[in-house]
Coordinates of C-alpha atoms in Angstrom, one line a residue:
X1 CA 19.3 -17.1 -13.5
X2 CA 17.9 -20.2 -11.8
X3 CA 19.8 -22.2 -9.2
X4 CA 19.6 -25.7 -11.5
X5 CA 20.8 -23.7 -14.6
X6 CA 23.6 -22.3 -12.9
X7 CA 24.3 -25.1 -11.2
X8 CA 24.5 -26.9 -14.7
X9 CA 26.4 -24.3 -16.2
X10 CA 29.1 -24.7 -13.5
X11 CA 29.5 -28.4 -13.3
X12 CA 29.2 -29.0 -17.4
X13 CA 31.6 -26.4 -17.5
X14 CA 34.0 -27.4 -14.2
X15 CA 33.8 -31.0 -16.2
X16 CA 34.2 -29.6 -20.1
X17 CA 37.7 -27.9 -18.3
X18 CA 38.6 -30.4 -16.5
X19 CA 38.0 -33.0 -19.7
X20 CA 39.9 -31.0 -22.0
X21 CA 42.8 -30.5 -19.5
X22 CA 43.3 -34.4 -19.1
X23 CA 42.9 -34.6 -22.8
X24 CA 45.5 -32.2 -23.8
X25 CA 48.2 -33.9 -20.6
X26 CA 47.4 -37.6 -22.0
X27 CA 48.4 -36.0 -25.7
X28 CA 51.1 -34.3 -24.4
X29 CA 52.4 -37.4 -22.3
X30 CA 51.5 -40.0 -24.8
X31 CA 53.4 -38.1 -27.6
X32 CA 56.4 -37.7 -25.7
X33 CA 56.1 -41.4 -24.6
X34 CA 55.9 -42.8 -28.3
X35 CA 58.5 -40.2 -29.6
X36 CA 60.8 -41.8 -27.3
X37 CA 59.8 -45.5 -28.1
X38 CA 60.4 -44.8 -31.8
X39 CA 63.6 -42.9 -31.1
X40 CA 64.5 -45.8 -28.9
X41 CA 63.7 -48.3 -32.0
X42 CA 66.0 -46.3 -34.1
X43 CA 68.9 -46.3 -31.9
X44 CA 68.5 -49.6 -31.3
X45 CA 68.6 -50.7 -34.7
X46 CA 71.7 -48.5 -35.3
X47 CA 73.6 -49.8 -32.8
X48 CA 73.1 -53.2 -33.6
X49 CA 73.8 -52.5 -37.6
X50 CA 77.1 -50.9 -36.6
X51 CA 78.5 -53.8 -34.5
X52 CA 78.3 -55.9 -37.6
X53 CA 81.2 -56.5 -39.4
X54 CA 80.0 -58.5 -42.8
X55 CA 75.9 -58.1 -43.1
X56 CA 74.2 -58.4 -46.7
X57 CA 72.0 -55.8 -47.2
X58 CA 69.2 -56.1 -49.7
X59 CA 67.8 -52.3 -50.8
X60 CA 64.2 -51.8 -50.9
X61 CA 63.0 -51.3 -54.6
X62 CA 59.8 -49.6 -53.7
X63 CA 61.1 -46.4 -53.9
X64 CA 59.5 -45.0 -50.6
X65 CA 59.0 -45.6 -47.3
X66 CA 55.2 -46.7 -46.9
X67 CA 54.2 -47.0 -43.8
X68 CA 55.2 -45.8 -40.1
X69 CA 57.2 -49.3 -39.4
X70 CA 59.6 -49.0 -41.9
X71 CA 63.1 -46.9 -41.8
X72 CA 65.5 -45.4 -44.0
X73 CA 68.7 -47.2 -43.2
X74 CA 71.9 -45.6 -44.5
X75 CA 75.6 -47.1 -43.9
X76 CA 78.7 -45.4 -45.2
X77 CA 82.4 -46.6 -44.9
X78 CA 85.1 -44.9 -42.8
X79 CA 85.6 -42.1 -46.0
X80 CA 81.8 -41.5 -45.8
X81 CA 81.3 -43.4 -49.4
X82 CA 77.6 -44.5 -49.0
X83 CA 77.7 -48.7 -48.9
X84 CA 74.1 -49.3 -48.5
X85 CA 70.9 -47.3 -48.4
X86 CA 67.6 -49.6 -47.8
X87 CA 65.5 -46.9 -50.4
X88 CA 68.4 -45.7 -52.8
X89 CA 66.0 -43.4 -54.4
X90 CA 65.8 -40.9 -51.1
X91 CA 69.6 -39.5 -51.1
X92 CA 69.5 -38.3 -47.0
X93 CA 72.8 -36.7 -46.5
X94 CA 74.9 -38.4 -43.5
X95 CA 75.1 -36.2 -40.4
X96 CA 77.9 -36.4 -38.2
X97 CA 75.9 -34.7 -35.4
X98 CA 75.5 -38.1 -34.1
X99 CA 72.8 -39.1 -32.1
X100 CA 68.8 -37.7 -32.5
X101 CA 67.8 -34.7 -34.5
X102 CA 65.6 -33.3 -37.1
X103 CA 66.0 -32.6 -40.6
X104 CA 64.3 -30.9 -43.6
X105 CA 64.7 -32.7 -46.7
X106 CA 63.1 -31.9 -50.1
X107 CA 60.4 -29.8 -47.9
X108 CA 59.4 -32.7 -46.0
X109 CA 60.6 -33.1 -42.4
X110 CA 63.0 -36.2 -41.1
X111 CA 63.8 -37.6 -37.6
X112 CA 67.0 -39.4 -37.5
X113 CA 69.3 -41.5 -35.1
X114 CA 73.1 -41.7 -36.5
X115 CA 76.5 -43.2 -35.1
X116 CA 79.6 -44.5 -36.0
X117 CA 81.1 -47.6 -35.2
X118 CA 83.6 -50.1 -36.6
X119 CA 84.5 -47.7 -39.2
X120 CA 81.6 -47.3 -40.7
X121 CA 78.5 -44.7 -40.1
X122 CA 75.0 -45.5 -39.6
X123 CA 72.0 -43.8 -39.8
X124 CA 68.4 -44.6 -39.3
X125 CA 65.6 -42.1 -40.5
X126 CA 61.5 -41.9 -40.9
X127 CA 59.4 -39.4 -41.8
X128 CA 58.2 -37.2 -39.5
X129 CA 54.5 -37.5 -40.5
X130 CA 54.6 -41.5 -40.4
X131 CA 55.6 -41.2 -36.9
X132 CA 52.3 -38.6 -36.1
X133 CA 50.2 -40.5 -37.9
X134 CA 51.8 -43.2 -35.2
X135 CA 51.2 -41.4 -32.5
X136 CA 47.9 -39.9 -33.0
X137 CA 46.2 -43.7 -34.0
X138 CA 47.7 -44.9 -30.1
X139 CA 46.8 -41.3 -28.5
X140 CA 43.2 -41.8 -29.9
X141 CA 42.7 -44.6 -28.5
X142 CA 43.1 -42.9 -25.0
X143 CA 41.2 -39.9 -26.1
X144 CA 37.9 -41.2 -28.0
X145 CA 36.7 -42.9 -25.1
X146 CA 37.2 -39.8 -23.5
X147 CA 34.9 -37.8 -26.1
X148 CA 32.8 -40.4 -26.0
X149 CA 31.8 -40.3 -21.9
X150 CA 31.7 -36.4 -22.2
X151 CA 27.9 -36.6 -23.3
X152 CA 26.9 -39.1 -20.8
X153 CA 28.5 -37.7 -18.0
X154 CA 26.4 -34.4 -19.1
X155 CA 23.0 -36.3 -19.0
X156 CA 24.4 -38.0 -15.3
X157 CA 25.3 -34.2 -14.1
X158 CA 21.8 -33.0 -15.6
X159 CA 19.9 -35.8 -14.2
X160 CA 21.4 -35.7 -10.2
X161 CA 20.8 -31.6 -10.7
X162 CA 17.3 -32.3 -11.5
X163 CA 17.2 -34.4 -8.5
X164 CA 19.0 -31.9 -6.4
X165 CA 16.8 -29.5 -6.9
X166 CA 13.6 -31.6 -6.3
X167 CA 12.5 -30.3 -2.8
X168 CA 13.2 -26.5 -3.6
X169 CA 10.1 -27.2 -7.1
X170 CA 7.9 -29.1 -4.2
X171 CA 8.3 -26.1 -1.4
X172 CA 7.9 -23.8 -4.5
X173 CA 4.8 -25.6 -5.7
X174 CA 3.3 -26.2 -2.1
X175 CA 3.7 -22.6 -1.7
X176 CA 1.9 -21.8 -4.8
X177 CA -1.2 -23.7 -4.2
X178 CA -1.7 -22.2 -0.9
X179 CA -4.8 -19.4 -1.0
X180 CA -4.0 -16.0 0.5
X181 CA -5.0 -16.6 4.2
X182 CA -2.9 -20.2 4.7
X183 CA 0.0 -18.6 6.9
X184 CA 0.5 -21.6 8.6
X185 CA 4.2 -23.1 8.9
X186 CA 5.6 -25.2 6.5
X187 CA 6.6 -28.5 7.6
X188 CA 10.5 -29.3 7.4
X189 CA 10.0 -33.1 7.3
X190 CA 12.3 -34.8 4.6
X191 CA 13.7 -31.1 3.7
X192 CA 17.1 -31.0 2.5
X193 CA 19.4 -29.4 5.7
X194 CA 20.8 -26.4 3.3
X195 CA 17.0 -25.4 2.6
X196 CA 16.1 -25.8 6.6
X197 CA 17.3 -22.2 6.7
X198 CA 14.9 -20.7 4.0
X199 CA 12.1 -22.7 5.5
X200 CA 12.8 -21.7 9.1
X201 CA 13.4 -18.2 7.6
X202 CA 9.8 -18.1 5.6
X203 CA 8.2 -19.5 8.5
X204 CA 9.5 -16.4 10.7
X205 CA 7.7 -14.3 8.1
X206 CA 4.5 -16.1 7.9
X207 CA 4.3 -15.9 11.9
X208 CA 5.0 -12.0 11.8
X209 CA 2.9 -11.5 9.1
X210 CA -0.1 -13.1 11.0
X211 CA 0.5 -11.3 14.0
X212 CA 0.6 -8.0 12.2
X213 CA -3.2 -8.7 10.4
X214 CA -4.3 -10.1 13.6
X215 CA -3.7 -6.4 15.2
X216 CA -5.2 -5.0 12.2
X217 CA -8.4 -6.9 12.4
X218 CA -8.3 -6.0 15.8
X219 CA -7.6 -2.5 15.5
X220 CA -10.0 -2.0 12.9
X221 CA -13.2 -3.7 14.3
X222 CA -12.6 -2.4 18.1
X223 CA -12.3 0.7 16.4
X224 CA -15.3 0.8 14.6
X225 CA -17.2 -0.6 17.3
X226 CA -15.9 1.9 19.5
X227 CA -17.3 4.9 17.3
X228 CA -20.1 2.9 16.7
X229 CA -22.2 3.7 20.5
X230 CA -20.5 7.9 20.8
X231 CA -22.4 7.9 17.0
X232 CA -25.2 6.7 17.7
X233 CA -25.6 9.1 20.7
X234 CA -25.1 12.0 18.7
X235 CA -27.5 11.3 15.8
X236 CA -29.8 10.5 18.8
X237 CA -28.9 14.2 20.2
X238 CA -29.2 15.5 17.0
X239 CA -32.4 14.3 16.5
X240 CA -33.8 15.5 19.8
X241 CA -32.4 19.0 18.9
X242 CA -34.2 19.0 15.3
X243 CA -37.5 19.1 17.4
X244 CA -36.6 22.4 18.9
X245 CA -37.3 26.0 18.0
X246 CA -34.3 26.7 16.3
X247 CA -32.6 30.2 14.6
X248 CA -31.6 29.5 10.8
X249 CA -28.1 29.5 11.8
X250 CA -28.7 27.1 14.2
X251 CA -30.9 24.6 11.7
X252 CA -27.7 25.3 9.4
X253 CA -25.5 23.7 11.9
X254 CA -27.3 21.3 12.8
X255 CA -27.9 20.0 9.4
X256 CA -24.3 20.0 8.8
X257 CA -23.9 17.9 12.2
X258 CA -26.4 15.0 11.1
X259 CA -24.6 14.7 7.5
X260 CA -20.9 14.3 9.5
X261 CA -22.7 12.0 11.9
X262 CA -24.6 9.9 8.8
X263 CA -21.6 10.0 7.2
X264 CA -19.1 8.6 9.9
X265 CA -22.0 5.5 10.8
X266 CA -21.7 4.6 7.0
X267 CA -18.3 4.8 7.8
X268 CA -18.1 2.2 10.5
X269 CA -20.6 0.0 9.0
X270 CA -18.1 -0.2 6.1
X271 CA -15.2 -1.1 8.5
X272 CA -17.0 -3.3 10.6
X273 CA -18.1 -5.0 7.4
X274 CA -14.8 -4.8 5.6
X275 CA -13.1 -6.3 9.3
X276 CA -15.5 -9.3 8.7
X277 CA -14.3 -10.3 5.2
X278 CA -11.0 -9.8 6.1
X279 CA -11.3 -12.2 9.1
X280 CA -12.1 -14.7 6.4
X281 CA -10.6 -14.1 3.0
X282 CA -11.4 -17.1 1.3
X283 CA -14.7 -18.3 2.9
X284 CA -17.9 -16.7 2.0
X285 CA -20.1 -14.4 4.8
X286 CA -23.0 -17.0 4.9
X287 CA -22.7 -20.7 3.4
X288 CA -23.8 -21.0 -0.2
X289 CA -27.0 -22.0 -1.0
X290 CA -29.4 -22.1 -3.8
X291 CA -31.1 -18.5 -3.8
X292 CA -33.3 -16.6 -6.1
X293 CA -31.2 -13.4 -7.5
X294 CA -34.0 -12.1 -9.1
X295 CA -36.0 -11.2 -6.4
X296 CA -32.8 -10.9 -4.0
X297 CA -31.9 -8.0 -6.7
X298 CA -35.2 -6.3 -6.9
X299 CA -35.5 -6.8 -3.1
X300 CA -32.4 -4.7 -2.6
X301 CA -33.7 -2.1 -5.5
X302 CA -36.5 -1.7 -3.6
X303 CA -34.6 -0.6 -0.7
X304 CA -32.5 1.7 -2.9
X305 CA -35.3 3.2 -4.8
X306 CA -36.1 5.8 -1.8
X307 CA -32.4 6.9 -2.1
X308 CA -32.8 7.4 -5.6
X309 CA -35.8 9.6 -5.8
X310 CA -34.7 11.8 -3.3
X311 CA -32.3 12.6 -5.9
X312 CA -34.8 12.3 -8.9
X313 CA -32.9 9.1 -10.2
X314 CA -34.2 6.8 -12.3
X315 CA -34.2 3.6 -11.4
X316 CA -34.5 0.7 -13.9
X317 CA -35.2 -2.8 -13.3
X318 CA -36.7 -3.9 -16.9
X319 CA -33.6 -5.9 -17.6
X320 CA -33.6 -8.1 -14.9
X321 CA -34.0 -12.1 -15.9
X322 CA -37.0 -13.7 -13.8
X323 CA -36.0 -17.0 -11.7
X324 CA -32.6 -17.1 -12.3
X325 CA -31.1 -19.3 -9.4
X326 CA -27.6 -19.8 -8.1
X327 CA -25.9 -21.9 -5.4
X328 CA -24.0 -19.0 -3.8
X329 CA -23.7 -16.5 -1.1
X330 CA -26.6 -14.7 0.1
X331 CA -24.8 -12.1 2.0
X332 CA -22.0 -11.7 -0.4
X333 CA -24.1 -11.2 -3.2
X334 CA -26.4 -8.5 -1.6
X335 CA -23.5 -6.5 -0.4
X336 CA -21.9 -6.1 -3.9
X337 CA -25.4 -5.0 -5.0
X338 CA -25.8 -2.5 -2.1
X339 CA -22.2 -0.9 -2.9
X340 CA -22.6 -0.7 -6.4
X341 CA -25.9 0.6 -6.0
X342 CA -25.2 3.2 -3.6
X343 CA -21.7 4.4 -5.8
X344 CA -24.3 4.4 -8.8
X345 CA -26.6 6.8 -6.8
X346 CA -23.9 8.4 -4.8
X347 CA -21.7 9.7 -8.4
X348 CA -25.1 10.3 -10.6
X349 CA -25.9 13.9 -10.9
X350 CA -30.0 14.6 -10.3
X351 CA -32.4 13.6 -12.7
X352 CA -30.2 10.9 -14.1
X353 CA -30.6 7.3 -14.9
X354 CA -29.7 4.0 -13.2
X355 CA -30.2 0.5 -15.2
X356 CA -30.1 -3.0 -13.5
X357 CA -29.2 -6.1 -15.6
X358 CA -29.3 -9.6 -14.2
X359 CA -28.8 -12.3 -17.0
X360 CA -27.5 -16.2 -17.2
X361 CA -26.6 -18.9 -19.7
X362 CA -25.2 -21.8 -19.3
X363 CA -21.6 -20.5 -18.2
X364 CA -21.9 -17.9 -15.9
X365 CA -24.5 -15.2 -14.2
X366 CA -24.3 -11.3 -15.4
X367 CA -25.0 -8.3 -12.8
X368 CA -24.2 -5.0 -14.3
X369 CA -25.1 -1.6 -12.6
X370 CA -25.1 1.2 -15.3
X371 CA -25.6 5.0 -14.5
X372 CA -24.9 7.9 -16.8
X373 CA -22.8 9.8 -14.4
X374 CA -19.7 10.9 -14.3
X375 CA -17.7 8.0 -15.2
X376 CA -14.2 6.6 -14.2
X377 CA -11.0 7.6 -16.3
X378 CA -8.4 4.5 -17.2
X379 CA -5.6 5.9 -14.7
X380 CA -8.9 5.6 -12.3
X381 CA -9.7 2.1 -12.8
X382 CA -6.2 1.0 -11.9
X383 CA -6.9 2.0 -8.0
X384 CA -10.6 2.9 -7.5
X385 CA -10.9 -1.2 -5.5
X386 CA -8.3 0.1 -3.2
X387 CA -9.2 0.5 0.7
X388 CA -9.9 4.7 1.1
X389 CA -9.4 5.5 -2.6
X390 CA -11.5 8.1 -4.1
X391 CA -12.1 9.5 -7.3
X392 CA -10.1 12.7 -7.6
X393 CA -12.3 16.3 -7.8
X394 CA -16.0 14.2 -6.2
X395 CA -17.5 16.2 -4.1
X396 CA -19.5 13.1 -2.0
X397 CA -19.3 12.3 1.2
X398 CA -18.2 8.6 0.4
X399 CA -15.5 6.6 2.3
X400 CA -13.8 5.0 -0.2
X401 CA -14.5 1.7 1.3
X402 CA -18.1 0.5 -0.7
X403 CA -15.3 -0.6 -4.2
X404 CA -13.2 -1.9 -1.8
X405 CA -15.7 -4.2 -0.4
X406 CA -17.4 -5.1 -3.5
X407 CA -14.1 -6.5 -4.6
X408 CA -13.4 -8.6 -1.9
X409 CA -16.7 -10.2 -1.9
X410 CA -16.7 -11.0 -5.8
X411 CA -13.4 -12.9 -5.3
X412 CA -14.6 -14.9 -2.3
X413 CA -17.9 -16.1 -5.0
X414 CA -14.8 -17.2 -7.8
X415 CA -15.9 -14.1 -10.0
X416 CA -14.9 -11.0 -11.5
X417 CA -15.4 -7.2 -11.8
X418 CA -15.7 -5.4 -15.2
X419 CA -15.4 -1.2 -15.6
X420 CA -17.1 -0.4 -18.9
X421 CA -18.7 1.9 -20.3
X422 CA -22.1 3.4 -19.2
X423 CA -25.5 4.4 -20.2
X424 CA -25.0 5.6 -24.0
X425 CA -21.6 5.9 -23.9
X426 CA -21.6 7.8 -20.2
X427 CA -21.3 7.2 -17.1
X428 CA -19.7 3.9 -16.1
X429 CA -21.0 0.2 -15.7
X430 CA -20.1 -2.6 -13.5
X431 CA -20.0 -5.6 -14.3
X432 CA -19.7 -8.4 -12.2
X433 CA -19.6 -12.0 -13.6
X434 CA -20.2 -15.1 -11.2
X435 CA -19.2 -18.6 -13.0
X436 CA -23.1 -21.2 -12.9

């Protein structure tokens, strides 16, 4: 649940309690007040009835009481013979309970005041349900206006919530639109005291965070560069010895030696290169520029196609577009080319097939690398761009680096890789798609 909603929730609800409790006390209290104000105008008028002697009493011919002013008024004599009744039809029998109480009478419910006085009784009496009808017209007038603010003060509670929460959408947005590399601090100017904390807190984080890829980047390209001179001493060594007179089980050895060694530079070319995009996430290895991918890609096929036919592969550059230019990265660009390339060649069995296709319109720029090798299965494609991955039962001497590379470099360029299908239904393609 979000802050603002619960926030809302708690003070609509704090004020829908609070509303109905002041509600129900002003009913309460107004109801009790009135009840007494009528009771009061009862007695009142029986007491002064009773210290009368001679008053001429005129009954009401109406039949009924018909409306919440008007009273039953009763007066016997000192037998309790009835000697007036302002509504002779309604036959209320005299209580001698004096004082206030309640009586039923033909199913409908009576309040009365009775006393006696001077030898006579009197009683006053009303219906019950004039006197709510009484009470609930001057308690209403207390309790609409109530009703009535309830909405408004809802839209007032919404509306300062809204504004409450203000700074927490703009450090939320601010952090959004920041690009994977920004771990500068955020500024606390203007920031609301109880969000200082988070701020100071995310700050904290952003400082460790940098510190730990800064020893990364470190690690990794001393590292490589490290292994780089003891490597190329050995394949230098190795070279030398190659010249010699050597058993078989010596040339064996050797052989073996040169592979390791080849295989550790490729190694530590791939770090060194990977250490270098990772210095600079979101900016591009050279600065963009207009460039010819056409002959950039059969450049790079050119360079490849020695690999290839060492392993009697194919290597097909019939679908590659003439003249199609771009305002990109050089570097970039030929680096997910030489990775995809060299995957193609390293994971396609002798005598198979490579294809090239370089195509444009007026949206974006197509590269796809198709081999008919041994393909990629789905649970594959889900973690083959991940640093040091490889694809389970490959017997190659890759790294598991080249993917990972090829995906950094397509996002600094704003595209996108594609696994599909390969040649004729084998194999796999690449795809990668650069916007024009």
């Amino acid at each position: 649940m979000s802050i603002k909603r619960h926030l809302l929730i708690l003070m609509i609800g704090i004020f829908t309690v609070m509303s109905l409790t002041s509600g129900f006390f002003m009913f309460y209290i107004g109801k009790n007040e009135a009840t007494e104000i009528l009771d009061g105008n009862m007695e009142q008028l029986a007491k002064t009835l009773s210290q009368h002697q001679d008053i001429h009493y005129f009954p009401n011919e109406s039949g009924g009481i018909d409306d919440e002013s008007e009273f039953l008024i009763q007066i016997w004599d000192n037998d309790q013979t009835p000697i007036y009744s302002s509504h002779p039809q309604i036959q209320l029998p005299l209580h001698t309970t004096f004082g206030h109480g309640s009586v039923s009478y033909n199913n409908k419910n009576w309040r009365y005041f009775s006393t006696y006085a001077n030898n006579k009784y009197v009683q006053i009496s009303q219906p019950t349900w004039f006197r709510n009808e009484l009470i609930f017209e001057l308690i209403s007038t207390f309790i609409i206006p109530l009703l009535l603010q309830f909405p408004i003060a809802i839209f007032f509670v919404y509306f300062f919530v809204d504004r409450g929460v203000t700074p927490l959408n703009t450090i939320s947005e601010k952090i959004s639109q920041r690009d994977g590399s920004d771990l500068t601090e955020i500024e606390t100017t203007n920031i609301p005291t109880e969000i200082r904390p988070i701020i100071h807190a995310l700050n904290q984080l952003f400082a460790k965070v940098e510190r730990a890829i800064t020893l990364h980047k470190d690690f990794t390209s001393m590292a490589a560069h490290e292994l780089k001179t003891p490597l190329t001493a050995i394949r230098l060594y190795a070279d030398l010895l190659s010249r010699q007179n050597l058993s078989a089980e010596q040339q064996e050895t050797l052989e073996k030696l040169q592979t390791a060694s080849e295989r550790m530079s490729h190694l530590v070319s791939q770090m060194l290169t990977l250490s270098r995009q990772e210095s600079t996430i979101e900016t591009p290895l050279s600065p963009p520029a207009k460039i010819n991918l056409s002959d950039l890609t059969r450049s790079v096929l050119s360079n490849m196609s020695v690999i290839a036919k060492a392993k009697n592969i194919s290597l097909s550059s019939d679908n590659i577009s003439t003249d199609i230019y771009l305002k990109t990265s050089a570097e970039d660009f030929q680096l997910i080319l030489q990775n995809l390339l060299q995957n193609a060649v390293l994971y396609t069995p002798e005598h198979g097939h490579i294809e090239v296709h370089l195509t444009q319109d007026a949206q974006q720029v197509t590269l796809a690398i198709l081999d008919d090798g041994m393909g990629i299965s789905e649970a594959e494609k889900e973690h083959i761009f991940k640093k040091f991955y490889r694809v389970l039962g490959t017997k190659t001497n890759g790294a598991g680096l080249g993917l990972s590379i090829v995906n950094n470099a397509a996002q600094r360029l704003n595209g996108s890789i594609e696994i599909l299908e390969g040649i004729k239904g084998k194999g796999c393609q690449f795809k990668l798609i650069l916007p024009s």
